[in-house]
């Protein structure tokens, strides 16, 4: 069974087993896994416009890593909650 890993923005288990190196987009918050940004939470640029820190604050406020992605995101599935994976 392939276990999902936690998204560095929303914390839900939506990123494949490759984790931070996958450049996979989280369907819950629309954050793109980026090894450079994940290693430096204050770095803006790269695969995502905001820094990981800013994206987390935005996700907490509106439910997406950036306002422009509100139409792209979805609610997490039960199995994506950290305690269920």
CSV table of C-alpha atoms in Angstrom, one decimal:
chain,number,residue,atom,x,y,z
A,1,UNK,CA,0.0,0.0,0.0
A,2,UNK,CA,1.4,3.4,-1.0
A,3,UNK,CA,1.0,5.8,1.9
A,4,UNK,CA,0.4,9.4,1.2
A,5,UNK,CA,2.6,12.1,2.9
A,6,UNK,CA,1.4,15.3,4.4
A,7,UNK,CA,1.1,18.5,2.4
A,8,UNK,CA,3.5,21.2,3.7
A,9,UNK,CA,0.7,23.7,3.4
A,10,UNK,CA,-2.6,22.2,4.7
A,11,UNK,CA,-1.2,19.1,6.5
A,12,UNK,CA,-3.5,16.6,4.9
A,13,UNK,CA,-2.0,13.4,3.5
A,14,UNK,CA,-2.5,14.2,-0.2
A,15,UNK,CA,1.0,14.0,-1.6
A,16,UNK,CA,2.3,10.7,-3.0
A,17,UNK,CA,5.1,8.7,-1.3
A,18,UNK,CA,7.7,10.7,-3.2
A,19,UNK,CA,6.8,13.6,-0.8
A,20,UNK,CA,8.5,17.0,-1.2
A,21,UNK,CA,10.4,16.0,-4.3
A,22,UNK,CA,7.3,15.2,-6.3
A,23,UNK,CA,6.1,18.6,-7.5
A,24,UNK,CA,2.6,17.1,-7.0
A,25,UNK,CA,-0.3,19.5,-6.5
A,26,UNK,CA,-2.4,19.0,-3.3
A,27,UNK,CA,-6.1,18.8,-4.2
A,28,UNK,CA,-7.1,20.2,-0.8
A,29,UNK,CA,-5.1,23.5,-0.8
A,30,UNK,CA,-3.5,23.5,-4.3
A,31,UNK,CA,0.0,23.8,-3.0
A,32,UNK,CA,2.7,22.3,-5.3
A,33,UNK,CA,5.2,20.2,-3.4
A,34,UNK,CA,8.6,22.0,-4.0
A,35,UNK,CA,11.8,20.7,-2.3
A,36,UNK,CA,13.4,24.2,-2.3
A,37,UNK,CA,10.4,25.9,-0.7
A,38,UNK,CA,9.7,23.0,1.7
A,39,UNK,CA,13.4,23.3,3.0
A,40,UNK,CA,13.0,27.1,3.5
A,41,UNK,CA,9.5,28.1,4.8
A,42,UNK,CA,10.2,31.8,4.1
A,43,UNK,CA,11.2,31.4,0.5
A,44,UNK,CA,8.6,32.9,-2.0
A,45,UNK,CA,9.0,31.9,-5.6
A,46,UNK,CA,9.8,28.6,-7.2
A,47,UNK,CA,6.9,26.3,-7.9
A,48,UNK,CA,4.5,28.5,-5.7
A,49,UNK,CA,4.2,32.3,-5.6
A,50,UNK,CA,3.8,32.6,-1.8
A,51,UNK,CA,6.3,31.2,0.8
A,52,UNK,CA,5.1,28.1,2.6
A,53,UNK,CA,4.6,30.2,5.8
A,54,UNK,CA,2.4,32.6,3.9
A,55,UNK,CA,0.5,29.8,2.1
A,56,UNK,CA,-0.3,28.1,5.5
A,57,UNK,CA,-1.7,31.4,6.8
A,58,UNK,CA,-3.8,31.9,3.7
A,59,UNK,CA,-5.0,28.3,3.8
A,60,UNK,CA,-6.1,28.7,7.5
A,61,UNK,CA,-8.0,31.9,6.5
A,62,UNK,CA,-9.7,30.9,3.2
A,63,UNK,CA,-9.1,27.2,2.6
A,64,UNK,CA,-6.6,27.5,-0.3
A,65,UNK,CA,-2.9,28.4,-0.5
A,66,UNK,CA,-3.8,31.4,-2.6
A,67,UNK,CA,-7.1,33.2,-3.3
A,68,UNK,CA,-6.9,32.5,-7.1
A,69,UNK,CA,-7.1,28.7,-6.4
A,70,UNK,CA,-10.4,28.8,-4.4
A,71,UNK,CA,-12.2,27.2,-7.4
A,72,UNK,CA,-9.6,24.4,-7.7
A,73,UNK,CA,-9.6,23.0,-4.1
A,74,UNK,CA,-11.8,20.4,-2.4
A,75,UNK,CA,-12.5,19.2,1.1
A,76,UNK,CA,-10.2,16.5,2.4
A,77,UNK,CA,-11.3,12.9,2.3
A,78,UNK,CA,-11.6,11.0,5.5
A,79,UNK,CA,-8.5,8.9,4.7
A,80,UNK,CA,-6.4,12.1,4.2
A,81,UNK,CA,-6.7,13.3,7.8
A,82,UNK,CA,-3.3,12.7,9.5
A,83,UNK,CA,-4.8,10.5,12.2
A,84,UNK,CA,-6.3,8.1,9.5
A,85,UNK,CA,-3.2,7.6,7.3
